[in-house]
Short mmCIF file of C-alpha atoms in Angstrom, two decimals:
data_model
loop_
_atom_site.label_atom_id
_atom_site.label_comp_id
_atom_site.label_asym_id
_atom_site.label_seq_id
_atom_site.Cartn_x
_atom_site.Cartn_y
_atom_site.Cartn_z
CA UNK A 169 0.00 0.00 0.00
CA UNK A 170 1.67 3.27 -0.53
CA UNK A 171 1.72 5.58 2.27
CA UNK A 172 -0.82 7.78 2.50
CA UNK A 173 -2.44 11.29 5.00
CA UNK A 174 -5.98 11.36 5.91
CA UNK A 175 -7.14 15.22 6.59
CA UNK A 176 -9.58 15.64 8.96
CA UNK A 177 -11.37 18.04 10.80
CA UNK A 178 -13.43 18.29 14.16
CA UNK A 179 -13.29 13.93 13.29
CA UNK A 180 -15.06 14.49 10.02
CA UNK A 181 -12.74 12.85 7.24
CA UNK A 182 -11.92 16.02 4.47
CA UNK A 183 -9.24 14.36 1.83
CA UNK A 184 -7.16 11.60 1.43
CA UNK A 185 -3.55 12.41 -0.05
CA UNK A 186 -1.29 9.22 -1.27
CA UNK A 187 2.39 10.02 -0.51
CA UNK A 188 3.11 9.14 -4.21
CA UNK A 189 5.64 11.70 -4.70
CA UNK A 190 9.14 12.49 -3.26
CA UNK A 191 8.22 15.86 -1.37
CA UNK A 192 4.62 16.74 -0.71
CA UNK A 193 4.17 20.17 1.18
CA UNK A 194 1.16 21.63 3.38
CA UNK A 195 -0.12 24.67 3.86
CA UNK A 196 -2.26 28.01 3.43
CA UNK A 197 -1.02 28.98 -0.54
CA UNK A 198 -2.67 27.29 -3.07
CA UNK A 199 0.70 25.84 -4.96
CA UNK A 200 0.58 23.17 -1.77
CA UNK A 201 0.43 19.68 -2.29
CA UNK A 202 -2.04 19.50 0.61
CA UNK A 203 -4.01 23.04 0.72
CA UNK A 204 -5.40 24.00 4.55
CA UNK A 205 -6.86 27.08 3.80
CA UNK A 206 -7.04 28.42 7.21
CA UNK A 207 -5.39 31.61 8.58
CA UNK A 208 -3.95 30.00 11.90
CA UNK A 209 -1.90 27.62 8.92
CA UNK A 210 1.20 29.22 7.42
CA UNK A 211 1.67 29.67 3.40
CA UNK A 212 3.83 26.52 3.35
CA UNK A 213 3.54 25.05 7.15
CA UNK A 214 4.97 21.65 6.65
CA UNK A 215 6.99 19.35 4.29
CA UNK A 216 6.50 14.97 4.34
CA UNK A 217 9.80 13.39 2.01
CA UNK A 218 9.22 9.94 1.39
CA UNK A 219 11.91 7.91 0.29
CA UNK A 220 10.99 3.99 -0.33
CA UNK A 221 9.21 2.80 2.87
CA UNK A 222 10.09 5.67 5.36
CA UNK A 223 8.05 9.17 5.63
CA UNK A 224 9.70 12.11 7.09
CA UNK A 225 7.48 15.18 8.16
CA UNK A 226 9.36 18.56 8.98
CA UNK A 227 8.06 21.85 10.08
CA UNK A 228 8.76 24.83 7.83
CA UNK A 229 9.55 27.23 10.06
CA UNK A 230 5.48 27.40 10.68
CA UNK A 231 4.09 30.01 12.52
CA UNK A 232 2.09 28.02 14.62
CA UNK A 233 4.08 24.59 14.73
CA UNK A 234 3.45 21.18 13.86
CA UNK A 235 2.71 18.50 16.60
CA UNK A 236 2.58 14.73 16.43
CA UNK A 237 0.52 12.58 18.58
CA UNK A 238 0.47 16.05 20.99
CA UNK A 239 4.00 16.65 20.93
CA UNK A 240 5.61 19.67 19.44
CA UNK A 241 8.12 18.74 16.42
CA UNK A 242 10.22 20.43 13.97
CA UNK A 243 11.62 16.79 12.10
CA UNK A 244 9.93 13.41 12.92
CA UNK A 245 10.17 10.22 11.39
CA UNK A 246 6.37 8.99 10.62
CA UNK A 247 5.43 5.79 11.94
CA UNK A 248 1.72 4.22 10.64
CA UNK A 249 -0.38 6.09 12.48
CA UNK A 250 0.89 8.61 13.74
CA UNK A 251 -1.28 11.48 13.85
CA UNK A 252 0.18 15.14 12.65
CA UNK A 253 -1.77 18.32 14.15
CA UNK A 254 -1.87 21.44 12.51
CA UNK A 255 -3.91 24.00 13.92
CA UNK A 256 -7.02 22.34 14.38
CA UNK A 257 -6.55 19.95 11.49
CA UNK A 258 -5.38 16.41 11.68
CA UNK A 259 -3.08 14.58 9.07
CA UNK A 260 -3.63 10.85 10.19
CA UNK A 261 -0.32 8.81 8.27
CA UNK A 262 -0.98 5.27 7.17
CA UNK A 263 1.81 2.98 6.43
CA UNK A 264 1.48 -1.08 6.49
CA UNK A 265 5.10 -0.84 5.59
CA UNK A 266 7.16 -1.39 8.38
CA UNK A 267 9.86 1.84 8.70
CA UNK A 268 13.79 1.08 8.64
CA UNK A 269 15.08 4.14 10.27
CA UNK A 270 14.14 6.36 13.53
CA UNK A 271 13.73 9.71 14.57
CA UNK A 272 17.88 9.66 15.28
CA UNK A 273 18.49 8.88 11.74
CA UNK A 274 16.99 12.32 10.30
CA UNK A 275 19.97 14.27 10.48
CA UNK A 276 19.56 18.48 11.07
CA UNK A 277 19.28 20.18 7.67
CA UNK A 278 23.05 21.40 6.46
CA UNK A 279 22.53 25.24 5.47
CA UNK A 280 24.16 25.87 1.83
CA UNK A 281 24.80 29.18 1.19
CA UNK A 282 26.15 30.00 -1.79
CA UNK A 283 29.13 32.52 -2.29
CA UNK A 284 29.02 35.52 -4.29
CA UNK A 285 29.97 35.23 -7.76
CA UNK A 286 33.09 37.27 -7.83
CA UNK A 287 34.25 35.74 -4.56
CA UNK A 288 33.60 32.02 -6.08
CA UNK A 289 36.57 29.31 -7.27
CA UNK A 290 36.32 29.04 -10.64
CA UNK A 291 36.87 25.00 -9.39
CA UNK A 292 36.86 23.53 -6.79
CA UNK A 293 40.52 22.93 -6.64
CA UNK A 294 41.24 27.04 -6.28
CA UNK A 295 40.48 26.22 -2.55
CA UNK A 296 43.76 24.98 -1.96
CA UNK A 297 42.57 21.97 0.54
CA UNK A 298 41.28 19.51 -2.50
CA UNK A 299 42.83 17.93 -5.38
CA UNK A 300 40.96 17.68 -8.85
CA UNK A 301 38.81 15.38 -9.36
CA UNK A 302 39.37 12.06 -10.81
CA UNK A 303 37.15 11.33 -14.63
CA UNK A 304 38.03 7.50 -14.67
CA UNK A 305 35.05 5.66 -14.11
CA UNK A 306 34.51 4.97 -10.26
CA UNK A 307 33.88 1.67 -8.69
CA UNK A 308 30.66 1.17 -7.69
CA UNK A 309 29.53 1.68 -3.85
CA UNK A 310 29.66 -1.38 -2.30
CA UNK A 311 26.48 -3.48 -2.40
CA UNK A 312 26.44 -5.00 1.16
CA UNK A 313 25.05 -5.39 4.65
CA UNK A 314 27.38 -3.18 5.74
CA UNK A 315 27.74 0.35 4.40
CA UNK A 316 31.50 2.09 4.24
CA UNK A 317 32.00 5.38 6.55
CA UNK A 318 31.39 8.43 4.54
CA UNK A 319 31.80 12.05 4.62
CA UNK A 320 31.24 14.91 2.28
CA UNK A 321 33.73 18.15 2.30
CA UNK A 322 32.24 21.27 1.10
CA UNK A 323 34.87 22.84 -2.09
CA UNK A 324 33.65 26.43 -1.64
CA UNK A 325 32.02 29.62 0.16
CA UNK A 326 31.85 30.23 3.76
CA UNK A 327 32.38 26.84 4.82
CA UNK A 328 34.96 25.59 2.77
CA UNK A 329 36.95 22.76 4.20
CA UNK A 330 33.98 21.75 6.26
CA UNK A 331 33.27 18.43 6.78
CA UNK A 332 30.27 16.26 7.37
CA UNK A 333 30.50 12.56 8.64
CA UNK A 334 27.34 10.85 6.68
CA UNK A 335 26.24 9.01 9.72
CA UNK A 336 22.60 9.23 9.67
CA UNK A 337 19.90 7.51 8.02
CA UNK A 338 18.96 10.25 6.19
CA UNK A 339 20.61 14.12 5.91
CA UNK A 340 19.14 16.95 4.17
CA UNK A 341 21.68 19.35 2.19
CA UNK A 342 20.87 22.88 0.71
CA UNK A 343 18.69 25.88 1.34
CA UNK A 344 15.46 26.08 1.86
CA UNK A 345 13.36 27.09 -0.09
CA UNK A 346 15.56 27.07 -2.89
CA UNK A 347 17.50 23.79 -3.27
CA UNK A 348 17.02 20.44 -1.02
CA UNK A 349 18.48 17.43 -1.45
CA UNK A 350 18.84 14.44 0.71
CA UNK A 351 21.66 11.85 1.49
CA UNK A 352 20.30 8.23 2.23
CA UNK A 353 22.56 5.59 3.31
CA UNK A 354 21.13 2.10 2.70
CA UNK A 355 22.55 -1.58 3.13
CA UNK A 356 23.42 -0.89 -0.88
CA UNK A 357 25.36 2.38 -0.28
CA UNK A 358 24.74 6.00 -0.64
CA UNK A 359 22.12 7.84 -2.50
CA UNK A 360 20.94 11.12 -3.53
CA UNK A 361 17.64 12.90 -4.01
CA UNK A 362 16.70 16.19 -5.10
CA UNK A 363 13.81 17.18 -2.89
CA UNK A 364 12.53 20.87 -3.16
CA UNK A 365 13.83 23.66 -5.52
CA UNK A 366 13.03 24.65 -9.58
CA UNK A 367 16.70 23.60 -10.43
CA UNK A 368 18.05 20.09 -9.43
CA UNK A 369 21.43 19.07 -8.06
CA UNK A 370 24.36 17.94 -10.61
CA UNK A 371 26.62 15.03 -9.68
CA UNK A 372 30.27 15.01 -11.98
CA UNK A 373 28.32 17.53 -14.08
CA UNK A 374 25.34 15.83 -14.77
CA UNK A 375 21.79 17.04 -13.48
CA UNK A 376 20.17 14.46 -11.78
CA UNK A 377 16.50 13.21 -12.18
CA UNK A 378 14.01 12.95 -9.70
CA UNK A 379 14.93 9.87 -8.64
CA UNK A 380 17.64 8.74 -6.05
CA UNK A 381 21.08 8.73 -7.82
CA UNK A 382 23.99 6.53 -6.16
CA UNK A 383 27.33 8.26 -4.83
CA UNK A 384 30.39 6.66 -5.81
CA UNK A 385 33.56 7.75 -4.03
CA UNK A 386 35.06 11.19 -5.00
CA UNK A 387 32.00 12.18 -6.47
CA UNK A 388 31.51 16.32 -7.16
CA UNK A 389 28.18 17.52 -5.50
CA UNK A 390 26.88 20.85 -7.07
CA UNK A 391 24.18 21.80 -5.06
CA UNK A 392 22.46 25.71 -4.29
CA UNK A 393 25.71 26.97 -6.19
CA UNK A 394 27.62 24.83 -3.42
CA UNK A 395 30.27 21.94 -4.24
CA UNK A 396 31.00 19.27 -2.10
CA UNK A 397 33.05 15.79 -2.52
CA UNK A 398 31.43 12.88 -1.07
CA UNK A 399 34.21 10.20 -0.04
CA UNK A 400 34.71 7.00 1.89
CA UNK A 401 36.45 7.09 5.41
CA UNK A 402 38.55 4.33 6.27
#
């Protein structure tokens, strides 16, 4: 069955929205996946990403908040269901699929702000910390129970020469509102997913689709005029 939300009201049942998409968002506008036309609701309140069997609901910086099952969240991993409040409205989730992650695995959003154009590396190498990247083909990440460590380094801007350990189930990469992307790490290796944003992410130069793309070590991450190498540790 593929996930769904159930919108309801003072207990009387208003839509049912299938979580058929990567990124569905709620709120007061009318570009919303899920529309709540209510003035207590923010423009664009909240955000569910679902990636294969797991549903991850994150407040937008609401107004108001988002609570689940009474409790005040700002990221939650959905379990079936779970019951999202906003406002007076309720978002019942229903999932027969059992999650693989937990609320520990959604890793805090990594702001990406991108550097002025006269200030930015005309590569990535202009840093000074990185060497170039490699354009043989790459081996493929490993396909086994057990996943390799793995980091990303961000090439340029502000944080240049920062590094990220990918240790979580999930993290979210870019800026809001503009760019998203998430990293997944799976018993078959690393993927990416463009999540929010007109433009999508580019990996080695080529734009990637709307579907999860896998990282291969040394890869170059373009992402909200950000680049990043993703690499194994160890």
């Amino acid at each position: 069955m593929t996930a769904k939300l159930i919108l309801s009201l003072d207990g009387a049942v208003i839509g049912e929205y299938p979580l058929d998409k990567e990124r569905i968002t709620i709120g007061r506008k009318a570009h919303n996946d899920i529309v709540v036309n209510n003035l207590a609701v923010s423009g664009e309140h909240a955000a569910v990403i679902t990636l294969g069997r797991d549903s991850f609901l994150e407040d937008l910086n609401s107004t108001n908040g988002v609570s689940v099952n009474g409790a005040p969240v700002k990221k939650y991993v959905l379990q079936n269901n779970d019951v999202v409040e906003i406002s007076k409205y309720r978002l019942k989730y229903m999932n027969d699929r059992v999650s693989q992650l937990s609320a520990k695995d959604f890793e805090k959003t990594m702001i990406l702000r991108a550097p002025a154009l006269a200030n930015a590396p005309d590569n990535y190498g202009d840093t000074g910390h990185f060497k170039p990247m490699p354009v043989e083909p790459k081996a493929p990440a490993p396909a086994s129970a057990h996943v390799q460590r793995a980091a990303i380094q961000v090439l340029n801007g502000s944080n240049a020469g920062k590094e990220l350990d990918l240790v979580k189930g999930l993290t979210t990469l870019g800026k809001p509102g503009v760019q998203v992307a998430v990293l997944t790490r799976r018993p078959q290796g690393f993927f990416i997913t463009h999540v929010e944003g007109v433009s999508f992410p580019s990996v080695n130069g080529q734009v990637l689709s709307g579907h999860p793309h896998p990282l291969h070590d040394h890869d170059l991450i373009e992402l909200a005029g950000i680049k990043m190498e993703f690499y194994f540790k160890g």
